[in-house]
Coordinates of C-alpha atoms in Angstrom, one line a residue:
Chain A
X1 CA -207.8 28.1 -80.1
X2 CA -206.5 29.8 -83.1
X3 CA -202.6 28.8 -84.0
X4 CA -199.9 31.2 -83.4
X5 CA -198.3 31.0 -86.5
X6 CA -199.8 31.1 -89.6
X7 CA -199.1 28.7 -92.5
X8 CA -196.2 31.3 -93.8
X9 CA -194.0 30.8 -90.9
X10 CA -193.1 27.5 -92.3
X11 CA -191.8 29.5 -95.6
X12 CA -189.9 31.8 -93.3
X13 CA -188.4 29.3 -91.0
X14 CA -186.9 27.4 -94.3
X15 CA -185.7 30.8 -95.7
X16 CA -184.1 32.0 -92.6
X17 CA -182.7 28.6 -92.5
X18 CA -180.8 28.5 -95.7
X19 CA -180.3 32.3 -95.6
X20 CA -178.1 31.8 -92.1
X21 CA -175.8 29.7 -93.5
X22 CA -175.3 31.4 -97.0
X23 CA -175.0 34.6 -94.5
X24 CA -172.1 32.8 -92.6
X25 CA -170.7 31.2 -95.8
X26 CA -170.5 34.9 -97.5
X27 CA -168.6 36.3 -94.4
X28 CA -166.2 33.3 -94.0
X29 CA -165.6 34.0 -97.7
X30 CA -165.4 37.5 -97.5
X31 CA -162.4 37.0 -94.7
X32 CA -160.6 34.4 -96.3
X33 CA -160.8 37.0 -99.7
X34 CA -159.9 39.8 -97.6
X35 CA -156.5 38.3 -95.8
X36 CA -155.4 37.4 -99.4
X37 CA -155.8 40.4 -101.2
X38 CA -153.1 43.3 -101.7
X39 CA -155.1 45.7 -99.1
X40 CA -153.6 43.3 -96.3
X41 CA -150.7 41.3 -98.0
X42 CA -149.7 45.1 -99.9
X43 CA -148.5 42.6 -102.8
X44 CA -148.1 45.0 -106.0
X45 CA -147.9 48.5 -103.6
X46 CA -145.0 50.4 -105.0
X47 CA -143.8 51.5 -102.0
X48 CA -142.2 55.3 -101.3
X49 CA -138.6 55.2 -100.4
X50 CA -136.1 58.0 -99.2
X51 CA -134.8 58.3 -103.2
X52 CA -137.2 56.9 -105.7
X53 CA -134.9 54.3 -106.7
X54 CA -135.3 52.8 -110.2
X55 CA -134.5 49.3 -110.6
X56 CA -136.1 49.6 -114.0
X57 CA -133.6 52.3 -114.9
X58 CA -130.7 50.3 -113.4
X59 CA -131.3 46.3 -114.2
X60 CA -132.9 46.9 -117.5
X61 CA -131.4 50.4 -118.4
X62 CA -127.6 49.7 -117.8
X63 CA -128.2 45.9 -116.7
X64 CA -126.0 45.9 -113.4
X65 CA -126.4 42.2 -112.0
X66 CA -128.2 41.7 -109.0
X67 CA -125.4 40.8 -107.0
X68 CA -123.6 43.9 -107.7
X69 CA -126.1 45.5 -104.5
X70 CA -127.0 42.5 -103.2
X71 CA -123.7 41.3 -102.5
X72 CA -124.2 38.7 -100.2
X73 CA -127.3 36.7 -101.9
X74 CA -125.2 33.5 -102.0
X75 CA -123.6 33.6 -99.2
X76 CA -126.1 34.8 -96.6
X77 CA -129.6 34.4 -95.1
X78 CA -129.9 38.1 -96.5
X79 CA -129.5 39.5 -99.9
X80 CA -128.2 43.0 -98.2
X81 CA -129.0 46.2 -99.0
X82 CA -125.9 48.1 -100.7
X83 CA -123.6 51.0 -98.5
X84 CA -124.1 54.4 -100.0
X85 CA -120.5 53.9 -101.6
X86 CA -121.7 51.4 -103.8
X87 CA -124.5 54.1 -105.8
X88 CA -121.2 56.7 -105.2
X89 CA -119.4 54.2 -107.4
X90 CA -120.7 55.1 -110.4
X91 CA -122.6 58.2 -109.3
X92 CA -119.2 60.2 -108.3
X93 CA -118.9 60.6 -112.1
X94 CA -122.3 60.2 -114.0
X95 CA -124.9 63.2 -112.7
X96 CA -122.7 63.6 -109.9
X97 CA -124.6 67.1 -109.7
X98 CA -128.2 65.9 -110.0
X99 CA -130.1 67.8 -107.5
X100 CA -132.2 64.2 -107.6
X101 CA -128.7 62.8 -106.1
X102 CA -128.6 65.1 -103.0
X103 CA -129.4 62.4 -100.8
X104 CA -127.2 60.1 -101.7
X105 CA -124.3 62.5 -101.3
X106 CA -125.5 64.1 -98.2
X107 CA -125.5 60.4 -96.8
X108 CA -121.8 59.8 -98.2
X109 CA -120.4 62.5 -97.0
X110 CA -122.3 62.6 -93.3
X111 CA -121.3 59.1 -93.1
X112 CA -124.8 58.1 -91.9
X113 CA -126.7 55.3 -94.3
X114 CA -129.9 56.1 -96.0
X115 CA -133.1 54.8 -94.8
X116 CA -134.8 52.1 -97.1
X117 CA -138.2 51.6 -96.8
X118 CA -138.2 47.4 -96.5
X119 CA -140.7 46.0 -99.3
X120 CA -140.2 42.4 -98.2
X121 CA -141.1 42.2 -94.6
X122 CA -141.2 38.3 -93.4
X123 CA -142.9 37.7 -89.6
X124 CA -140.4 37.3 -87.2
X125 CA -140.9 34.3 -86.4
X126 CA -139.9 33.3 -89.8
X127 CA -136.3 32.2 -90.6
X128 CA -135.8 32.5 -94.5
X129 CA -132.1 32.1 -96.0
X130 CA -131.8 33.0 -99.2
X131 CA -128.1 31.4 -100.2
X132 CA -130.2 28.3 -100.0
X133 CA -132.5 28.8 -102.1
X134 CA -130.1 30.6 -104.8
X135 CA -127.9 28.0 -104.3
X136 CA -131.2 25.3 -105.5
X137 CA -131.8 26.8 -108.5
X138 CA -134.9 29.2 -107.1
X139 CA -134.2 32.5 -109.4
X140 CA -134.7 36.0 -108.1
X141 CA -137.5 36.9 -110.4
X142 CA -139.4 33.5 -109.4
X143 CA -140.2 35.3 -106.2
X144 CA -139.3 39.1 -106.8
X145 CA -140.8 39.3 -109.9
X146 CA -139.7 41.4 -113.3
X147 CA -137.9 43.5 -111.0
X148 CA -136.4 45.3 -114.0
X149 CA -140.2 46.3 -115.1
X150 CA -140.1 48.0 -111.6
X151 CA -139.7 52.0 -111.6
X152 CA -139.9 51.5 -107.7
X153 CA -140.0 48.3 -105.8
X154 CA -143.2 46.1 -105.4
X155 CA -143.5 43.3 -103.4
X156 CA -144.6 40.8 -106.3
X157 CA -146.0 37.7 -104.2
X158 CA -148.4 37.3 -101.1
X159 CA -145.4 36.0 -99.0
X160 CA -147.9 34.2 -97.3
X161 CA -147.4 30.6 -95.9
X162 CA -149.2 29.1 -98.6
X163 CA -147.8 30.8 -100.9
X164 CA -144.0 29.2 -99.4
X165 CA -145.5 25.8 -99.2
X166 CA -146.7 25.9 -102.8
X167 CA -143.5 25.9 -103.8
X168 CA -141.8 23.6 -101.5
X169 CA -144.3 20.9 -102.3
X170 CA -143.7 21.2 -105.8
X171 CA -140.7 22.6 -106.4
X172 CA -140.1 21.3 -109.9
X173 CA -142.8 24.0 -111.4
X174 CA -140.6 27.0 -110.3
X175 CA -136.8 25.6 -110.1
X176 CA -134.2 26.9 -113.3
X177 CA -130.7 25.9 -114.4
X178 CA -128.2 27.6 -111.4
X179 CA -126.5 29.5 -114.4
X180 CA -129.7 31.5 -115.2
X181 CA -130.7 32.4 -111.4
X182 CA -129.6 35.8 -111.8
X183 CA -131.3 36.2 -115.5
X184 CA -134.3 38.9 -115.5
X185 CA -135.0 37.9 -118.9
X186 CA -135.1 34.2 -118.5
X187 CA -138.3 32.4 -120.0
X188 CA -138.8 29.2 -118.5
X189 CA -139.4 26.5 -121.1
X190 CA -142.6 26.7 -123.3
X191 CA -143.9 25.1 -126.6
X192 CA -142.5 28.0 -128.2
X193 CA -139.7 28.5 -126.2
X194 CA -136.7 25.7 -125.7
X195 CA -134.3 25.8 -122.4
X196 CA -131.1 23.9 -122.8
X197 CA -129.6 22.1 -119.7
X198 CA -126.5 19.9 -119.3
X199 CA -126.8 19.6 -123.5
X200 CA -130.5 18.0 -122.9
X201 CA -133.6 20.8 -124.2
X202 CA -136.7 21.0 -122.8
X203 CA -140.4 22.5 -123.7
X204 CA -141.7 21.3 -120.2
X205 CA -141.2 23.2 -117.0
X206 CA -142.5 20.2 -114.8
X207 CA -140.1 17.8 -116.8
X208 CA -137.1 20.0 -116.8
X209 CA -137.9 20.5 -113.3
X210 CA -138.0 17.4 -112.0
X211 CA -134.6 16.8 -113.7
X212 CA -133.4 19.7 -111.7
X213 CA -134.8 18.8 -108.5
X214 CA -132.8 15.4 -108.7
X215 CA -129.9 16.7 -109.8
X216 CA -129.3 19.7 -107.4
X217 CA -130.6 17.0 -104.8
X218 CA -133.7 19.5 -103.8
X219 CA -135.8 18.7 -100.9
X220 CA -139.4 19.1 -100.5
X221 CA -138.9 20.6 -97.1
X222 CA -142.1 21.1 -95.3
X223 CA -141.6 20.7 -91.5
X224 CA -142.8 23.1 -89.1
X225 CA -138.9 23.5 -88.0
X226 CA -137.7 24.6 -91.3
X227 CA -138.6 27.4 -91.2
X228 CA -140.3 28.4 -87.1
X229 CA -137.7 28.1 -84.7
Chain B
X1 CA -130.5 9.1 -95.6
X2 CA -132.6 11.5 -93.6
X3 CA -130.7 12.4 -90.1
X4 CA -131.9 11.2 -86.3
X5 CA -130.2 13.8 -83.8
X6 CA -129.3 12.2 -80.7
X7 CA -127.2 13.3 -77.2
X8 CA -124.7 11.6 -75.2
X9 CA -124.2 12.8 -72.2
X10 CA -121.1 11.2 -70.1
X11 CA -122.0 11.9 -66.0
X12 CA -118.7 10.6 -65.1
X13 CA -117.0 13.9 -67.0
X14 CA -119.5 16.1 -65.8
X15 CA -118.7 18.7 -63.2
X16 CA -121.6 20.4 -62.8
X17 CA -120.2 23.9 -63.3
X18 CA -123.7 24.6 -65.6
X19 CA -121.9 26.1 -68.5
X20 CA -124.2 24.4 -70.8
X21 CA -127.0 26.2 -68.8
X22 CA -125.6 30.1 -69.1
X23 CA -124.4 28.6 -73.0
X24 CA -127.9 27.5 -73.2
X25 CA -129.7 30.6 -71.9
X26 CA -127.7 32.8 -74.6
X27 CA -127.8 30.9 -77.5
X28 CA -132.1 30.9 -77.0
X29 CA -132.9 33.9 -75.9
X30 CA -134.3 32.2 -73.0
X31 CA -136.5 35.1 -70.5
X32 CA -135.5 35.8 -67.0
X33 CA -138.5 35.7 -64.7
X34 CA -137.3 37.4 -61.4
X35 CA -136.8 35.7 -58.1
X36 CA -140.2 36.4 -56.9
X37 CA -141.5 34.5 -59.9
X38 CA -138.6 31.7 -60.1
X39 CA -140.4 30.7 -56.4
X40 CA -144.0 30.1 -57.9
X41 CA -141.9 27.8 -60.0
X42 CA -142.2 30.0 -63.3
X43 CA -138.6 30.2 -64.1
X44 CA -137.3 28.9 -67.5
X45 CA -134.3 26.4 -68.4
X46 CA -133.9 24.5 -71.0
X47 CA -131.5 22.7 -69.9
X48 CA -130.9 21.9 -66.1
X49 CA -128.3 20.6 -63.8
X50 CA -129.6 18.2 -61.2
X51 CA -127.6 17.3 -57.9
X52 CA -127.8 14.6 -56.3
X53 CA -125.9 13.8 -52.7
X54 CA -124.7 10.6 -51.8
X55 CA -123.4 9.4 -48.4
X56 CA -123.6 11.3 -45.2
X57 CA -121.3 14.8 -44.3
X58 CA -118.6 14.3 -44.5
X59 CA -117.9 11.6 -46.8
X60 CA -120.2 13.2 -49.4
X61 CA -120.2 12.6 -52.9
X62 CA -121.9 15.0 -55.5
X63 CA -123.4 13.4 -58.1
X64 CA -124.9 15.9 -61.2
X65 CA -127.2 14.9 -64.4
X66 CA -127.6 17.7 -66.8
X67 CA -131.2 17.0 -68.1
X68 CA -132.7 18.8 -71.5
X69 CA -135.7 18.1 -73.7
X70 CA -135.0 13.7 -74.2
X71 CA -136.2 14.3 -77.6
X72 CA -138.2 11.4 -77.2
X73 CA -138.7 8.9 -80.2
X74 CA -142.4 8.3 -78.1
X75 CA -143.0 11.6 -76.8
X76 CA -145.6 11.7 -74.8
X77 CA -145.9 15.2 -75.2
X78 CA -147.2 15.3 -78.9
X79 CA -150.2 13.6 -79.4
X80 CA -151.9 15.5 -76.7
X81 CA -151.4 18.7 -78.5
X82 CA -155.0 19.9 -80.0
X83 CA -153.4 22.4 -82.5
X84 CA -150.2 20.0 -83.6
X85 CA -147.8 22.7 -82.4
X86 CA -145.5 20.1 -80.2
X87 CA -144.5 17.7 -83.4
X88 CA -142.4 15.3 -83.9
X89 CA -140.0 16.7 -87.2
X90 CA -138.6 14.4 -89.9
X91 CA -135.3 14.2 -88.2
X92 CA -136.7 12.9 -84.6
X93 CA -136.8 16.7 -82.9
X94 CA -139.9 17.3 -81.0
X95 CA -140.6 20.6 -82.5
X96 CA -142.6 23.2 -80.7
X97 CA -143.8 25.8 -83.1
X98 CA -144.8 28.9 -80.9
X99 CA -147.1 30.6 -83.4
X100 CA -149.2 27.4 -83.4
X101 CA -149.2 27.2 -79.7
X102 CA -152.1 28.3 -77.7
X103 CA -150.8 27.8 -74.3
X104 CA -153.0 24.8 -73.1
X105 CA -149.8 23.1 -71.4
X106 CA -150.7 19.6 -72.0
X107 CA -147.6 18.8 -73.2
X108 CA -146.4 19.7 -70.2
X109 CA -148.2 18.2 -68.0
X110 CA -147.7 14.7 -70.1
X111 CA -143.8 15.4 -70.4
X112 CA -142.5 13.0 -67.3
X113 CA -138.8 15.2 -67.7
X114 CA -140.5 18.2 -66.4
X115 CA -138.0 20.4 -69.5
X116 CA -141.3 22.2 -71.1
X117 CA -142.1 25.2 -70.0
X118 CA -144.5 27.9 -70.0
X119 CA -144.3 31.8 -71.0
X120 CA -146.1 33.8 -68.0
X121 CA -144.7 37.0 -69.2
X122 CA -143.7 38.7 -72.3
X123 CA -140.0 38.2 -72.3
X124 CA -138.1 41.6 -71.3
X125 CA -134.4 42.3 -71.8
X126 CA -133.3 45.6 -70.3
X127 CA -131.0 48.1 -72.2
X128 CA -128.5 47.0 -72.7
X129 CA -129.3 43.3 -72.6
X130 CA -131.2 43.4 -75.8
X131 CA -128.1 43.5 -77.7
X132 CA -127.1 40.0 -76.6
X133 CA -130.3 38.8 -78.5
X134 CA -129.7 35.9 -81.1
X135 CA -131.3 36.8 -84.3
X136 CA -131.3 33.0 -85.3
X137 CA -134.0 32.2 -82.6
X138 CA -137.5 34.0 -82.6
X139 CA -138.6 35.6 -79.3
X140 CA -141.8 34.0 -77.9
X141 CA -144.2 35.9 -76.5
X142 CA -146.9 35.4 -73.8
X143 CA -149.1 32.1 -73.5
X144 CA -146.6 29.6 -75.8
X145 CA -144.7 26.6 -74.2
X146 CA -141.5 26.6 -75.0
X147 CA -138.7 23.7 -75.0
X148 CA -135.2 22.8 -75.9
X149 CA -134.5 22.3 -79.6
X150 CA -131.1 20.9 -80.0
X151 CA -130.4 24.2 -81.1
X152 CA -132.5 23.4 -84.3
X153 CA -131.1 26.8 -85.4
X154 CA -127.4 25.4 -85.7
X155 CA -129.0 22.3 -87.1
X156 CA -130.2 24.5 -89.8
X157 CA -127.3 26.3 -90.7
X158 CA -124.7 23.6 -90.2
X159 CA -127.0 21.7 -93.2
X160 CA -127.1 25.0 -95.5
X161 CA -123.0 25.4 -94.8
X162 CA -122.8 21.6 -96.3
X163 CA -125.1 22.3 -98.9
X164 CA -123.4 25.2 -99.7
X165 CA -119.9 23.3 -100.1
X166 CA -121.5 20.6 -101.9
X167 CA -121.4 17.6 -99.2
X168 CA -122.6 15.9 -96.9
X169 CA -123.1 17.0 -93.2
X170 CA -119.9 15.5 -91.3
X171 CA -119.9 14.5 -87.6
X172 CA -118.9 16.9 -85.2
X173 CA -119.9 20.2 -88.0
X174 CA -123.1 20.6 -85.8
X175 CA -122.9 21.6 -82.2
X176 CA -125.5 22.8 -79.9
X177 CA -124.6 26.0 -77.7
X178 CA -124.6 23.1 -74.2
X179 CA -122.2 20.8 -76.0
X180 CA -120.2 23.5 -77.5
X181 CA -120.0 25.2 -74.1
X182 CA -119.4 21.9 -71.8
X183 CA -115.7 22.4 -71.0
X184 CA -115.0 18.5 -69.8
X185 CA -116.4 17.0 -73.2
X186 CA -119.5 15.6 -71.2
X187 CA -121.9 16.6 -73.7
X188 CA -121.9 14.8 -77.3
X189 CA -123.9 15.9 -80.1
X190 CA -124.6 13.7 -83.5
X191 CA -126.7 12.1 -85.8
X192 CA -127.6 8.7 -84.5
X193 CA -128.5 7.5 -87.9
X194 CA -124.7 7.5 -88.8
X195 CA -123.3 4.5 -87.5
X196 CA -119.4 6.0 -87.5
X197 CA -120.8 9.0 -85.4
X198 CA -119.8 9.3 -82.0
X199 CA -122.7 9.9 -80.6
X200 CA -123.8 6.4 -81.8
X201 CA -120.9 4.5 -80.3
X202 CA -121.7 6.2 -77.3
X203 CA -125.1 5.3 -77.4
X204 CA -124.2 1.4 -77.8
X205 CA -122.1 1.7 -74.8
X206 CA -122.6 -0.8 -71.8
X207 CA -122.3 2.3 -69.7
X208 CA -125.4 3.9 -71.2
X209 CA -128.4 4.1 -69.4
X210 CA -131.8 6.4 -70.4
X211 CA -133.9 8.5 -68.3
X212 CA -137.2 6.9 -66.9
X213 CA -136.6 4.3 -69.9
X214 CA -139.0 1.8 -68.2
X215 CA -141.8 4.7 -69.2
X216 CA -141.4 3.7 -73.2
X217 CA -140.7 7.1 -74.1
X218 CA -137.7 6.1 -75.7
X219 CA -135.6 9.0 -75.6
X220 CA -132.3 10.0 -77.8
X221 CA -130.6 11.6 -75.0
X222 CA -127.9 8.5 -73.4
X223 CA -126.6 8.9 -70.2
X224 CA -123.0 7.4 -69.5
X225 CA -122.1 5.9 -66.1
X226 CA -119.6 3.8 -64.5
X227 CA -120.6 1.2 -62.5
X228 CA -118.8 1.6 -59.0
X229 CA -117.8 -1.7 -57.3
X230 CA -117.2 -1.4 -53.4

């Protein structure tokens, strides 16, 4: 009786072999690349809003603080978005007749707020407070990014949990000095570049960090119930 | 020094009138189920009011526990969790994270307190209900267990409010929505790692007993009773 497979099959068999699990190894990769990248994260998609808002024209142009919006950063979970009478501040006397404006004046005087479009949308089922984490030394750019390099708003991280935990197991690579929190042009410390803190200067992020982290007493908080609640 | 939150819970003060359970039910966002499903035993409480009836009509005497999550130190619950969503936290709370859950109810089934409890439903709040939602406290949704906390929410932002001044977390800042509600004082909420705390010379009292303690669960939650002498 003549044999049903010929001597190939063996060749085959192997191939198939290591080819199915390269197969399933590409797609697991292909997955894992996919839920990282920008297409589902949307990290760095400028995003349209109801004005096209410049915080490049406002932080770097006329350098208003952060806080002067975002008024209740230190004190709140939220940063806050800013009532139509905060732009009319200014904007009831400087291009006060921009046609570019009309929205902004439309919502004054109707009463009704304009409609942001949210760039930094958390899960629900995640509780993030940012007073804390001003409060620790974590700066607005560390997460935000050069938000003064930002004709309209990006989201500049994944704000995915690894991406969280990164951070909050080593917090001494991303902390600052609490008086530069609010800085957009701070450099953290380089070879090239010194940062001075409580009269001691540093070329070492990691160093100067771990001094911060034991002097602002920072935690390395990494308990489920931190943050999921 | 890292914080162990404990309960006191003093059955001579309590009257039963369930405040804790309504203060309970708003601070969590806890679902109604309906009667029809509250009889196939799907209803929800986190906390609960047993009664218990001594002597015969009509020389009765009431007697009520108020019974919530023991926050056991051995919970029984936890290591029978495939996907680690029941875990025990750094400060002692037998934390349920609902996106980790997959809805196997072992934890129930190994709780002996009977305080976990499963979602049937997606939870529903009718207009205008929906505006008594807490923000603090995620909804959860279909197929999760879910459990008391200690209101881990008030936990949270009674330690960011310290922080924020620049101290430490004082006893008596932090109160859950049962103990803040309980208006005979029954209910007492601390860290039992501070020895001046009052829940911890509550839970050295001689009148302090634990639930099923002979199990070796050994819970946080103290219950106070006076021993009656006919």
């Amino acid at each position: 009786m003549s044999q049903i497979f010929p001597r190939s099959a063996n060749t085959i068999s192997r191939v198939s072999i290591v080819g199915a699990v390269l197969l399933i190894g590409l797609l697991l990769g292909l997955v894992y690349e996919l839920g990282a990248s920008p297409w589902v994260t949307r990290q760095y998609v400028a995003r349209e809003q109801p004005i096209q808002f410049s915080h490049e024209r406002h932080v770097a142009g006329n350098g208003i603080d952060c806080r002067y919006c975002h008024t209740s950063v230190e004190q709140s979970r939220f940063a806050g978005i800013p009532p139509t009478k905060t732009c009319m501040n200014c904007h009831s006397q400087i291009f006060s007749n921009a046609p570019f404006l009309e929205p902004v004046r439309a919502s004054f005087n109707s009463n009704k707020p304009l409609r942001w479009t949210r760039v930094h949308d958390l899960p629900d089922f995640v509780y993030f407070d940012h007073s804390i984490h001003v409060s620790k030394g974590v700066g607005c750019t560390t997460c935000h990014g050069q938000v003064d390099r930002m004709p309209l708003m990006w989201q500049n991280s994944t704000l995915q949990m690894a991406w969280c935990l990164d951070c909050h197991r080593n917090p001494e690579r991303n902390v600052r000095p609490r008086s530069e929190v609010f800085s957009v042009s701070y450099q953290p410390p380089s070879s090239q570049h010194e940062v001075t803190v409580n009269g001691k200067t540093f070329t070492d992020q990691v160093e100067m960090g771990k001094a911060l982290v034991a002097e602002y007493q920072i935690q390395k908080l990494t308990s489920c119930s931190t943050c999921h609640r | 020094m890292a914080h162990r939150w404990g309960m006191a819970v003093d059955l001579d003060r309590c009257t039963g009138c369930e405040a804790c359970v309504t203060a309970c039910r708003a601070e969590n966002n806890i679902p109604t189920v309906g009667d029809l499903q509250a009889s196939r035993g799907r209803a929800i409480h986190w906390i609960r009011v047993e009664r218990y009836f001594e002597g015969e009509f009509p020389d009765v005497k009431v007697n009520y526990r108020p019974v919530m999550c023991q926050q056991c130190d051995a919970a029984p619950c936890e290591p029978v969790c495939p996907t680690y969503a029941s875990h025990h936290n750094d400060e002692g709370l037998n934390a349920q994270v609902y996106n980790r859950c997959i809805g196997t109810r072992y934890c129930a089934n190994a709780c002996p307190y009977n305080v976990r409890f499963f979602d049937f439903f997606n939870p529903v709040w009718e207009k205008p209900m929906h505006l008594q939602l807490n923000p603090d406290v995620s909804l959860r949704e279909v197929g999760v267990m879910e459990k008391c906390t200690f209101c881990v929410q008030r936990i949270a932002a009674g330690k960011d409010a310290a922080a924020a001044d620049k101290r430490e977390v004082k006893d008596g800042d932090i109160k859950p929505a049962c103990v803040q509600g309980c208006p005979s004082k029954a209910l007492v909420f601390g860290d039992l790692n501070d020895p001046e705390s009052e829940v911890s010379r509550l839970a050295e009292s001689p009148r302090g007993t634990k639930l099923l303690e002979d199990l070796g669960t050994a819970p946080k939650v103290t219950y106070l009773q006076g021993v009656e002498h006919a």
